[in-house]
Coordinates of C-alpha atoms in Angstrom, one line a residue:
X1 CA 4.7 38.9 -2.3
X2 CA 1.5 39.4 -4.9
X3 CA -2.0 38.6 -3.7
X4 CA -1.2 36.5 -6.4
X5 CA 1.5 34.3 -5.0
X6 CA -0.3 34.2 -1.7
X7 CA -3.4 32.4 -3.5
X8 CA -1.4 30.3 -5.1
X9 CA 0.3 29.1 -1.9
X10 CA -3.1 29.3 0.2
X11 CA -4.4 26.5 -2.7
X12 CA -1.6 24.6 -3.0
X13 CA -1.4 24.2 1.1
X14 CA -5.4 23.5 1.2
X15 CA -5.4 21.1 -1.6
X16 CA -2.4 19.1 0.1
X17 CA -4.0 18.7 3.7
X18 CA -7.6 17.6 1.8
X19 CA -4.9 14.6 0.4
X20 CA -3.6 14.1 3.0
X21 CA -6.9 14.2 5.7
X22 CA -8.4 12.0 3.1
X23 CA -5.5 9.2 2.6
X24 CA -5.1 8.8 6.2
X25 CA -8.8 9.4 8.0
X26 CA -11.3 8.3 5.0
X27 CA -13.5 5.2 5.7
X28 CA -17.3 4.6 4.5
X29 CA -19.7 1.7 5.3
X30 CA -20.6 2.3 1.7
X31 CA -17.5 0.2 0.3
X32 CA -17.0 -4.1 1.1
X33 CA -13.8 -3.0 2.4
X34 CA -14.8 0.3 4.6
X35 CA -11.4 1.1 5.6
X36 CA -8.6 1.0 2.6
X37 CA -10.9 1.4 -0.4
X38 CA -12.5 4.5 0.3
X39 CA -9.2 6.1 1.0
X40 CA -7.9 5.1 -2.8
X41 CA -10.7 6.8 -4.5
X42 CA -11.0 9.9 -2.3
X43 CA -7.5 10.2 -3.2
X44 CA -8.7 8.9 -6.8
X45 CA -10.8 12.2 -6.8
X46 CA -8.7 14.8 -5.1
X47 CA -6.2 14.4 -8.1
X48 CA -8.5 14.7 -10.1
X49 CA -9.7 17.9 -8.8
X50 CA -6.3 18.9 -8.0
X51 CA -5.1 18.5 -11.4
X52 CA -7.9 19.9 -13.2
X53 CA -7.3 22.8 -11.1
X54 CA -3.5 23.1 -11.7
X55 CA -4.1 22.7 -15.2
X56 CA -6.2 25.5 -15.7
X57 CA -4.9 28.2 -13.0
X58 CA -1.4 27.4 -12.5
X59 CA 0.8 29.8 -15.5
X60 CA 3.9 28.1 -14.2
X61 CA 5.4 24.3 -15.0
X62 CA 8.1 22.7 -13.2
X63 CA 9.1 19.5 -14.4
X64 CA 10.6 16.8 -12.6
X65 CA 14.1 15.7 -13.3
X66 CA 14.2 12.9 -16.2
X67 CA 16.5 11.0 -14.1
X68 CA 13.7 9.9 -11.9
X69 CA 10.8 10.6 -14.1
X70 CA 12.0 8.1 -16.8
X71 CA 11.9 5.5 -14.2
X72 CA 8.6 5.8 -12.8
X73 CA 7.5 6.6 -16.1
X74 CA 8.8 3.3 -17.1
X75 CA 7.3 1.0 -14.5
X76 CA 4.1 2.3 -14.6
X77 CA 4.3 1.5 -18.1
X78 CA 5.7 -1.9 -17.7
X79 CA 2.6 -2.6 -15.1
X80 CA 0.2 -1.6 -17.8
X81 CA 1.6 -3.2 -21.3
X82 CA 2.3 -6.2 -19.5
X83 CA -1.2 -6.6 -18.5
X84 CA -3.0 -5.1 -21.4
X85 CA -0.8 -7.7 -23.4
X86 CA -2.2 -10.6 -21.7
X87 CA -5.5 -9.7 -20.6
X88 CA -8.4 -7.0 -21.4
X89 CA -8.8 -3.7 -20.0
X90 CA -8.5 -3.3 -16.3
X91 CA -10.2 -0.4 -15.2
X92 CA -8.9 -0.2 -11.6
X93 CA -5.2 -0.8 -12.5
X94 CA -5.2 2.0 -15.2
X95 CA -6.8 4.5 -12.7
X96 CA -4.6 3.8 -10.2
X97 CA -2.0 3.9 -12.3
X98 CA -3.2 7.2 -14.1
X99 CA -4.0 8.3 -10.1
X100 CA -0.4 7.9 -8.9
X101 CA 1.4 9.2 -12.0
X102 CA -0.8 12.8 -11.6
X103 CA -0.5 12.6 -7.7
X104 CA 3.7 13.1 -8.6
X105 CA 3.7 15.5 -10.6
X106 CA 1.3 17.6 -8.7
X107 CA 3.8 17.0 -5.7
X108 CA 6.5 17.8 -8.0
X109 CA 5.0 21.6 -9.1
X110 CA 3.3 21.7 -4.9
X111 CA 6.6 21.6 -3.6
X112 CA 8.1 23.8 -6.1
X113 CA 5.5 26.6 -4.7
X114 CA 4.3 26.2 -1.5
X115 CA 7.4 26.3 1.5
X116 CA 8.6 23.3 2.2
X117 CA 8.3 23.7 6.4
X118 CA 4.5 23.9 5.9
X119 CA 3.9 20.7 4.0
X120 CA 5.8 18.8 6.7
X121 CA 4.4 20.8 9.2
X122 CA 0.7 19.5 7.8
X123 CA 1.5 15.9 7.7
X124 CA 3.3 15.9 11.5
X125 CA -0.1 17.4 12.8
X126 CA -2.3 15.1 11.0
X127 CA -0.1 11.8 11.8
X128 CA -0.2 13.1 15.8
X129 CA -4.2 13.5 15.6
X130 CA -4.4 9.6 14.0
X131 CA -1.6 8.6 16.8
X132 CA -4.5 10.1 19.2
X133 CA -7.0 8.7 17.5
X134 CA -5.8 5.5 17.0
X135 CA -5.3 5.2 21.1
X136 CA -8.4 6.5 21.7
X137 CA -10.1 4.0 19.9
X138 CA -7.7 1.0 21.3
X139 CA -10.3 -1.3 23.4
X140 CA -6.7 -3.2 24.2
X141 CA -5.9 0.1 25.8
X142 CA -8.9 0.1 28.9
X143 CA -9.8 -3.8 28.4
X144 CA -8.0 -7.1 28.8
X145 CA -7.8 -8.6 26.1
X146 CA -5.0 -10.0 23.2
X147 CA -6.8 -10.3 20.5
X148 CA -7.9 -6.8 19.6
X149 CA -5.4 -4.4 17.4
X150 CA -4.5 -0.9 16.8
X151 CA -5.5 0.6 14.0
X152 CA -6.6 3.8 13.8
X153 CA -9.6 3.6 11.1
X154 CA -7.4 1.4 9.2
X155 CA -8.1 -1.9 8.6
X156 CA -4.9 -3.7 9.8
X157 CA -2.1 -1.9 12.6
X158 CA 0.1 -2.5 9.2
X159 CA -1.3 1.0 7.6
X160 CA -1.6 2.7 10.8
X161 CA 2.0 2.0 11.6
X162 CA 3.1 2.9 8.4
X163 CA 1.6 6.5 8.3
X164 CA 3.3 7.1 11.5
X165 CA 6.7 5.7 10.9
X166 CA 7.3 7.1 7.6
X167 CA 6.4 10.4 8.9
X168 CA 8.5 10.1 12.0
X169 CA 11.3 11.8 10.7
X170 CA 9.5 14.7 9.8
X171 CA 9.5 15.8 12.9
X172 CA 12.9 15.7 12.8
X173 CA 13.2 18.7 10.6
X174 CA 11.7 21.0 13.5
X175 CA 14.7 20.1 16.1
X176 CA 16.8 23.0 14.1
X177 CA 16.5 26.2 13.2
X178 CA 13.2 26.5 14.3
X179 CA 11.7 28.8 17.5
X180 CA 11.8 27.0 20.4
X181 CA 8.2 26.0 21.6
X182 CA 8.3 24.6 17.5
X183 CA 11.0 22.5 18.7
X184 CA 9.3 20.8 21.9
X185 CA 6.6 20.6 20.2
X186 CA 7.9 18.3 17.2
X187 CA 9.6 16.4 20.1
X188 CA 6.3 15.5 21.9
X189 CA 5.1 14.8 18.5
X190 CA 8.0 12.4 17.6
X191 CA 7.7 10.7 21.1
X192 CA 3.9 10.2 20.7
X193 CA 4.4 8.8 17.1
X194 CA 7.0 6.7 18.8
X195 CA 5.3 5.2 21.3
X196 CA 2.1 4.6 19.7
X197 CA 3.7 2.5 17.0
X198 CA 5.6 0.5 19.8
X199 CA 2.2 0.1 21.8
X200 CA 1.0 -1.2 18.1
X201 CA 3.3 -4.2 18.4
X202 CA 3.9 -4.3 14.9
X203 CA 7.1 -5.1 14.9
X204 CA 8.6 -3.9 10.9
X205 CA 7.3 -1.0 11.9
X206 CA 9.4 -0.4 15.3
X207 CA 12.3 -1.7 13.2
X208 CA 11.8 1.0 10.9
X209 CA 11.5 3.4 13.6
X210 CA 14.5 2.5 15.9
X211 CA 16.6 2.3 12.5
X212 CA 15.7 6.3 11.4
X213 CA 16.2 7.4 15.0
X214 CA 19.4 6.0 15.0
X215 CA 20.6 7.0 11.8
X216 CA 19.7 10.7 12.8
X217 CA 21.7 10.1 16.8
X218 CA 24.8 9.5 15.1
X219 CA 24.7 11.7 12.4
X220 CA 26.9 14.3 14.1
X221 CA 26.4 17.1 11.3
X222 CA 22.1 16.8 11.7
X223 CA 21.4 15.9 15.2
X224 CA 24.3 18.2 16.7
X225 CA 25.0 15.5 18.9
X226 CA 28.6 14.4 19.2
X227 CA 29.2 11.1 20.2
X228 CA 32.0 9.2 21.0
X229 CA 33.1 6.1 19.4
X230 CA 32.3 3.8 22.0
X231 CA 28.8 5.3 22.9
X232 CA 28.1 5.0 18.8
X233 CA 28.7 1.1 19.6
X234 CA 26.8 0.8 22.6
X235 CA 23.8 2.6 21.3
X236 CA 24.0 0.9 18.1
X237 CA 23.9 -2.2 20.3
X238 CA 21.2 -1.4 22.8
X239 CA 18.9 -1.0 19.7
X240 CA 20.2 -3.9 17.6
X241 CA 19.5 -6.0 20.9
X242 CA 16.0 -4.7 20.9
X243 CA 15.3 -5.0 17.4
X244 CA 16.0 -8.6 18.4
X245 CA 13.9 -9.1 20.9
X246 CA 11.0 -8.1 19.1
X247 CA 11.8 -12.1 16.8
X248 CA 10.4 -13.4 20.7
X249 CA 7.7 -11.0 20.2
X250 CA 5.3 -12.7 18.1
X251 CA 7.8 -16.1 17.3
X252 CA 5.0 -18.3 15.3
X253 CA 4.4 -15.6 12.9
X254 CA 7.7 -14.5 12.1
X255 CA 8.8 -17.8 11.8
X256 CA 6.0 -18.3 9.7
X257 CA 6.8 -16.1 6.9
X258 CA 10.1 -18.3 6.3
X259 CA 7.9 -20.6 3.9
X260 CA 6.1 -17.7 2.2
X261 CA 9.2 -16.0 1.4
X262 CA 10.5 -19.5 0.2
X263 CA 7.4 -20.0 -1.8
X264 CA 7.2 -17.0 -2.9
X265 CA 10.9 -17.3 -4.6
X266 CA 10.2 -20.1 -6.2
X267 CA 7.2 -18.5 -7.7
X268 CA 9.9 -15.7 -8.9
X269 CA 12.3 -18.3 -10.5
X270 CA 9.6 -19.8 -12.9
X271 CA 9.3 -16.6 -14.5
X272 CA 11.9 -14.6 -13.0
X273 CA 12.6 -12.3 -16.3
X274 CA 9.0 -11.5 -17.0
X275 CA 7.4 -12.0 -13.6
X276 CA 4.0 -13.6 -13.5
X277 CA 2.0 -9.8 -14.5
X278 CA -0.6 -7.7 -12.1
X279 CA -2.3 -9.0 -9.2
X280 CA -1.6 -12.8 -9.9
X281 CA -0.1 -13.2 -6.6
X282 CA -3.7 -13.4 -5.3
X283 CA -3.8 -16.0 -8.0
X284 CA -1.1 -18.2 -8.1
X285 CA 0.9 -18.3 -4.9
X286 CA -1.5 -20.5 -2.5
X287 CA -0.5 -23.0 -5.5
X288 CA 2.8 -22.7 -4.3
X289 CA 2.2 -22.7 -1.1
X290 CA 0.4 -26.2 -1.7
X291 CA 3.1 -27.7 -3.8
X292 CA 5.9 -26.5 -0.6
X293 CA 4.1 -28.4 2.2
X294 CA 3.7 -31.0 -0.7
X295 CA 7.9 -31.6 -0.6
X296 CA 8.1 -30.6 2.7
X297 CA 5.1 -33.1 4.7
X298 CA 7.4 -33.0 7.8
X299 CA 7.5 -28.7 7.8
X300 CA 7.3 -27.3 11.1
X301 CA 5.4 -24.4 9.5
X302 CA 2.8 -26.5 8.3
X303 CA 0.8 -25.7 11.5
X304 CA 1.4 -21.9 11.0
X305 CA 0.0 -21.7 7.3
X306 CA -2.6 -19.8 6.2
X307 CA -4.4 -17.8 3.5
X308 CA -1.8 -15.2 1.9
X309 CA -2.9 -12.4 0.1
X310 CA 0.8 -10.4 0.1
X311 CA 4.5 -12.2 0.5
X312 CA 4.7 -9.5 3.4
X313 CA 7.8 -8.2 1.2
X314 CA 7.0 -5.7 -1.2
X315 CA 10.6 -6.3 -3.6
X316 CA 9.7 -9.8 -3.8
X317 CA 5.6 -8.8 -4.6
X318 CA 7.5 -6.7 -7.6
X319 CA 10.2 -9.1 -8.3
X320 CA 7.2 -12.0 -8.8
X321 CA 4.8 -10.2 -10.7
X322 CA 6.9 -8.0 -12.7
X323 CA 10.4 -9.7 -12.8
X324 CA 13.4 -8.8 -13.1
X325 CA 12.8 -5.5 -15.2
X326 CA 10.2 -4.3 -12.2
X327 CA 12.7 -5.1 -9.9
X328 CA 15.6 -3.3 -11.7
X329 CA 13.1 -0.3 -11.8
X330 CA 12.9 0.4 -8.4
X331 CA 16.6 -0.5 -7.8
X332 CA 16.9 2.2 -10.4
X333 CA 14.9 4.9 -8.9
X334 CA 16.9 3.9 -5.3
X335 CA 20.0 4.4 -6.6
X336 CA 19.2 7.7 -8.4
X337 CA 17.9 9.1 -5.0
X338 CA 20.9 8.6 -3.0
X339 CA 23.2 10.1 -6.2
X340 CA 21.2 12.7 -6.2
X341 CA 21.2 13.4 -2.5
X342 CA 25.3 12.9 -2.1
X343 CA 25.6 15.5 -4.9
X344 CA 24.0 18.1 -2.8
X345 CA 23.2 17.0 0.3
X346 CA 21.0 19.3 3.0
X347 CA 19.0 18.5 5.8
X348 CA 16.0 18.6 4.2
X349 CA 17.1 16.4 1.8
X350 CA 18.3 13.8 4.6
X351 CA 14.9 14.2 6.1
X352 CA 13.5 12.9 3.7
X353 CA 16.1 10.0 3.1
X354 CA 15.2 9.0 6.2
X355 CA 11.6 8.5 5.9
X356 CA 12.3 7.0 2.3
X357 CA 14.5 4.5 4.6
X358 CA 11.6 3.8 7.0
X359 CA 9.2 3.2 3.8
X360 CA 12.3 0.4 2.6
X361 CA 12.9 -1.2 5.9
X362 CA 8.7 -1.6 6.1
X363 CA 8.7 -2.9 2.3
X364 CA 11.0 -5.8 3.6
X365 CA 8.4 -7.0 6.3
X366 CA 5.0 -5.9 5.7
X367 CA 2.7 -4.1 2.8
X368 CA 3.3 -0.2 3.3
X369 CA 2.4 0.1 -0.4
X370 CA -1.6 -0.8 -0.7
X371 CA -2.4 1.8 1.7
X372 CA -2.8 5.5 -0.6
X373 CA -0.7 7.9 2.1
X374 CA 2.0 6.0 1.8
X375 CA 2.3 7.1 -1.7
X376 CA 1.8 10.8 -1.1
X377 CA 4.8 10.5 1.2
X378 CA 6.9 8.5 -0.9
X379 CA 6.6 11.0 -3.8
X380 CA 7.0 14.0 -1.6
X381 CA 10.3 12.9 -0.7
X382 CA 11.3 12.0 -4.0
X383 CA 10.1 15.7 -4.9
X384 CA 12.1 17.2 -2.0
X385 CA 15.0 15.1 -2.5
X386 CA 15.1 15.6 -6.5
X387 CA 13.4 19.4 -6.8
X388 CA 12.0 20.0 -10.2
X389 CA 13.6 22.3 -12.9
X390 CA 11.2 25.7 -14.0
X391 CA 9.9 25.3 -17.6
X392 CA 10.8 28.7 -19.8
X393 CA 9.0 27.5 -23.2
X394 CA 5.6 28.6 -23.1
X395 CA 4.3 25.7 -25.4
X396 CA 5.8 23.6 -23.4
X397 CA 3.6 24.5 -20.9
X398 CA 0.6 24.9 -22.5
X399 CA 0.4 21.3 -23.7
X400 CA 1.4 20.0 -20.4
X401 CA -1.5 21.8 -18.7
X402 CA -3.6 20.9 -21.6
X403 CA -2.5 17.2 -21.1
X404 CA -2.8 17.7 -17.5
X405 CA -6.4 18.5 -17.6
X406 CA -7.4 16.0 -19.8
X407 CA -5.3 13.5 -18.0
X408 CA -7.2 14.5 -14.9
X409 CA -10.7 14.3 -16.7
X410 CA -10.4 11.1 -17.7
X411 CA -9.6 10.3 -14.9
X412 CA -12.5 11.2 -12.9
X413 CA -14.6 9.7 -15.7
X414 CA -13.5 6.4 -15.2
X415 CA -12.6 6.2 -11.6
X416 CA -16.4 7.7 -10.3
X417 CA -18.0 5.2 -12.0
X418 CA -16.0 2.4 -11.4
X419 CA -16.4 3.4 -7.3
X420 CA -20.2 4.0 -7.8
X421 CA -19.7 -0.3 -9.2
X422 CA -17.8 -0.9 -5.5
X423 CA -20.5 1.2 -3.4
X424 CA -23.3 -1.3 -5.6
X425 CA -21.7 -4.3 -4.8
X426 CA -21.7 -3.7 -1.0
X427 CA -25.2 -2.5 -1.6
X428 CA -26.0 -5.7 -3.4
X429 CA -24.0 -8.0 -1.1
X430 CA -25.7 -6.9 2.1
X431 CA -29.3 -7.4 0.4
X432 CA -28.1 -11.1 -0.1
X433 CA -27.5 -11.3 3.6
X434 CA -30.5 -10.3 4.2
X435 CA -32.1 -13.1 2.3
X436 CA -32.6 -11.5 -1.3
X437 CA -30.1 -13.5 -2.8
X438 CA -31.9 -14.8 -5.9
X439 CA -33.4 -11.2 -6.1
X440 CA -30.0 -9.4 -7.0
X441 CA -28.5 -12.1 -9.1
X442 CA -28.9 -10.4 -12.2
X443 CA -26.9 -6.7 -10.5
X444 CA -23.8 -9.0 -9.9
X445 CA -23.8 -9.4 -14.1
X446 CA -24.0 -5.5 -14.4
X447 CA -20.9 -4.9 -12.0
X448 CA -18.8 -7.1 -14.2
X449 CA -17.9 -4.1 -16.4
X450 CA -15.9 -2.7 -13.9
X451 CA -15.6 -5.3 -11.0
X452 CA -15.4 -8.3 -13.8
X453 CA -11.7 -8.6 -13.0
X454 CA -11.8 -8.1 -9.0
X455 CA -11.2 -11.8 -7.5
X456 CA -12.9 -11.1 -4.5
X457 CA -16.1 -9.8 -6.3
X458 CA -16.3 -12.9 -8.5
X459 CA -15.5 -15.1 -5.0
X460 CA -18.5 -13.3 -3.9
X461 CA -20.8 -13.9 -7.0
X462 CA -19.7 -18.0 -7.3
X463 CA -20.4 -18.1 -3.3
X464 CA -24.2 -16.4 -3.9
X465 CA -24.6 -18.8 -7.5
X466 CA -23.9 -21.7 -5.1
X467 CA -26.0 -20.4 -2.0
X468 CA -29.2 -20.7 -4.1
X469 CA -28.0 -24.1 -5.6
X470 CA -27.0 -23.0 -9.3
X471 CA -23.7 -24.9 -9.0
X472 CA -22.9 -24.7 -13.2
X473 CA -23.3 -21.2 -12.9
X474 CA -21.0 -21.0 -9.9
X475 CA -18.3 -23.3 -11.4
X476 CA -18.2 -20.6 -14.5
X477 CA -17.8 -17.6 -12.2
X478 CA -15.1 -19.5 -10.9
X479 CA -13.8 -20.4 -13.6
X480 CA -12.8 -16.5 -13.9
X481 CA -12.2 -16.0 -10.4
X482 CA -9.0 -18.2 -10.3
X483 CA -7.1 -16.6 -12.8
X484 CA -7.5 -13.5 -10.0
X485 CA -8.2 -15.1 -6.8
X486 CA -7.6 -18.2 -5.1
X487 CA -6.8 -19.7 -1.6
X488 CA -8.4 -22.7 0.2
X489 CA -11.5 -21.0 1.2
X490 CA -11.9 -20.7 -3.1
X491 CA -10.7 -24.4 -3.0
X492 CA -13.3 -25.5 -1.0
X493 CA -16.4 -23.6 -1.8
X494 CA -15.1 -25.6 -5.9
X495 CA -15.4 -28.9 -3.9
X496 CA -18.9 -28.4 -2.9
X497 CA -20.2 -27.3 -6.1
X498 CA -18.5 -30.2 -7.3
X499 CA -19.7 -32.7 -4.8
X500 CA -23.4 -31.3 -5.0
X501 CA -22.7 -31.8 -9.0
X502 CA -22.1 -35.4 -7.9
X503 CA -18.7 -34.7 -9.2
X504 CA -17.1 -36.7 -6.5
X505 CA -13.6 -37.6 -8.6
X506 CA -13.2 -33.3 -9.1
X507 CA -14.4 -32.2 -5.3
X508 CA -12.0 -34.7 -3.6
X509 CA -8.9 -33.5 -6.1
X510 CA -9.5 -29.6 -4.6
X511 CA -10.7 -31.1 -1.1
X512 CA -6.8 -32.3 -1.0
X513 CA -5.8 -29.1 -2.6
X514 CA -7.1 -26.5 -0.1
X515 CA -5.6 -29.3 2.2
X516 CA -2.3 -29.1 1.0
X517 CA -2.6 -24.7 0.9
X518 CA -3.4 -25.0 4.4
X519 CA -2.3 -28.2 6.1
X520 CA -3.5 -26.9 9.8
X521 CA -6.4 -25.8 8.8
X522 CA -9.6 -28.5 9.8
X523 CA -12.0 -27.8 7.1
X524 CA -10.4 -29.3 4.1
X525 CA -9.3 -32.1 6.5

């Protein structure tokens, strides 16, 4: 092996831990929310870097299979057209966008040079120091009390499970072939991961969990286990009877995602082709949500609603903002990965099936998808299970690097400044707290560039144009902030500038309708 090759390796293998550290550990006072949003754009930036870098030093191009590049080509492409079509330019849905398209391929040519044992190896060691670091920082863990969470510098046990769980069968991969202090090593690894996500409570997330460790148990030709017919059933019923139990868990708010989903489909069958287009979730389902309780006065979940910022089900999220084509598109890509494991299936391969399978059991629950490591996992399994092809034409890959560079410039140029706009709102936001509120008016107009289509920024604004009694003002703002953002506490903070107005007819009508969004709630009652 060449000096060479060694580099090469030794860059690859430092540039994928700096992802990886960042996406899972990253979290700055500097940003309104301190826990998820610095994570996105230190992963923002380390693709940048990372691709600049490729771009230049990197002589050879792998290219990822056209079966599952088309279709991630093709969503991301949908997201954007759809939403450049209807609206203006949205800075933080075309980085992202730009973000995660880079991010796979760079895992596509990273996997095709660096061995395949050490990027695992780097994300089991990472996800066991955030399992530690998540219990040390428990309070529930050394106090009595229910009402703090797990998390683990995330903001919600959601994330923090979701690292864990999806990387849970990574440690699979040790159990063979490996020496064999490796191989109680990635055992204590997998039983910490384990327990930690059942001392989390969240319960999609133990789901997911008890469903991979099964599906490796009784696969006879991986786990070397071999298991009778009868003790397949009974293990497949212990943990099918404890995947039930967890319902009695937390019964008021399982049962109260019944009218969310339901809400949430009939938000899909209005435009069920099209979908409704980016982010209007946040927009448009507490409408829904009103008009449910509406025709259903007598709902037993009436007492259970609340604000909903995600349908906790990441196909339906798709299905309703991107219809039926966004939906197909992941269906798509599914299907593709299992072909393309069956027609050459490994361990490696079913490795990373089964953390694919945690990632889809989570999606049907909760929101793996909004926090940035669950991407990086999600497209090194789809590297792993669909391994890129070598590139022989030289201009081939010229022009790729060349694009690649650029691609990653311009990404960096618009994603610096537009979290330099995030780091000035908090800035600006905590000044207003501290009484300057009339003072830095005028720096919430300058964010709007970049932050101009951010429904919790222009919440934020209306709020501060209504604390210092400018109610036109704050009725414009939210005038744009609805088409982005709205839920009963945007309801009522409308009525109020309305009553103050001495609009009484207009506060009363969204009085009743951040009633109606939240019928348990006592403030619009």
């Amino acid at each position: 092996m060449t000096i060479g090759v060694i580099m090469n390796r030794l860059t690859v293998g430092i540039l994928f831990g700096i992802l990886s550290c960042i996406t899972l550990f990253v979290t700055s006072r500097h940003f309104v929310n301190q826990e998820v949003t610095p994570k996105w754009f230190g992963l923002i930036i380390g693709v940048g870097m990372a691709g600049i870098i490729s771009g230049i030093f990197n002589h050879n191009l792998y290219f990822p299979l056209k079966s599952v590049w088309i279709p991630i080509l093709l969503c991301c492409s949908l997201i954007v057209l759809r939403d450049c079509l209807v609206s203006d330019f949205n800075y933080q849905l075309m980085t992202q966008t730009v973000c995660l398209l880079l991010l796979f391929f760079l895992l596509q040519q990273m996997t095709a040079i660096f061995p395949v044992k050490y990027f695992l190896g780097i994300t089991v060691i990472l996800t066991a120091v955030l399992a530690c670091y998540g219990v040390w920082d428990y309070p529930g863990l050394y106090l009595s009390t229910k009402h703090v969470r797990l998390t683990g510098g995330f903001d919600n046990p959601a994330g923090f499970t979701a690292a864990l769980v999806c990387v849970l069968p990574c440690t699979f991969y040790f159990f063979r072939n490996t020496p064999r202090t490796v191989k109680y090593i990635a055992v204590l690894i997998a039983v910490l991961l384990f327990s930690v996500i059942v001392l989390s409570r969240a319960r999609a997330a133990i789901i997911a969990g008890f469903a991979v460790i099964l599906c490796y148990l009784l696969c006879d030709n991986y786990s070397g286990i071999k298991w009778k017919n009868w003790m397949k059933i009974l293990l497949a019923c212990i943990i099918a009877a404890s995947m039930t139990g967890l319902y009695f868990l937390k019964k008021d708010s399982a049962d109260g995602r019944i009218p969310i989903w339901q809400s949430t489909w009939d938000m899909i069958r209005d435009k069920p082709l099209t979908g409704h287009g980016y982010g209007t979730f946040n927009a448009k389902y507490m409408l829904y949500q009103a008009e449910y309780f509406e025709t259903h006065p007598d709902s037993k979940y009436a007492d259970l609603s609340d604000n909903v910022l995600h349908p906790f089900n990441e196909y339906l999220l798709v299905w309703a903002e991107y219809g039926i084509l966004g939906a197909g598109c992941i269906a798509l890509l599914c299907f593709l990965l299992i072909c393309h494991y069956f027609r050459a299936p490994s361990y490696l391969k079913f490795i990373a099936l089964l953390s694919m399978l945690s990632l889809a059991i989570l999606s049907c629950f909760s929101y793996p998808f909004k926090y940035p490591f669950t991407w990086v996992i999600a497209f090194l399994n789809i590297a792993l299970i669909c391994p890129p092809g070598k590139v022989s034409s030289r201009r081939i890959i010229n022009a790729t690097r060349t694009g690649l560079v650029l691609s990653a410039t311009a990404l960096l140029l618009v994603g610096v400044p537009l979290m330099k706009a995030e780091m000035r709102w908090n800035t600006v936001a905590k000044q207003s707290l501290a009484g300057r509120t009339r003072e830095v008016l005028p720096e919430y107009d300058k964010l709007y560039k970049y932050l101009g289509r951010n429904g919790l920024f222009l919440y934020n604004h209306a709020a501060e144009l209504h604390e210092v009694k400018e109610y036109a003002k704050s009725l414009s703002v939210f005038e744009q902030c609805v088409r982005y953002y709205n839920d009963m506490d945007v309801q009522m903070l409308l009525a109020y500038n309305y009553k103050e107005s001495g609009r009484y007819d207009e506060a009363e009508k969204h009085l009743k309708l951040a009633a109606g969004m939240c019928p348990g709630r006592f403030m619009p009652l």
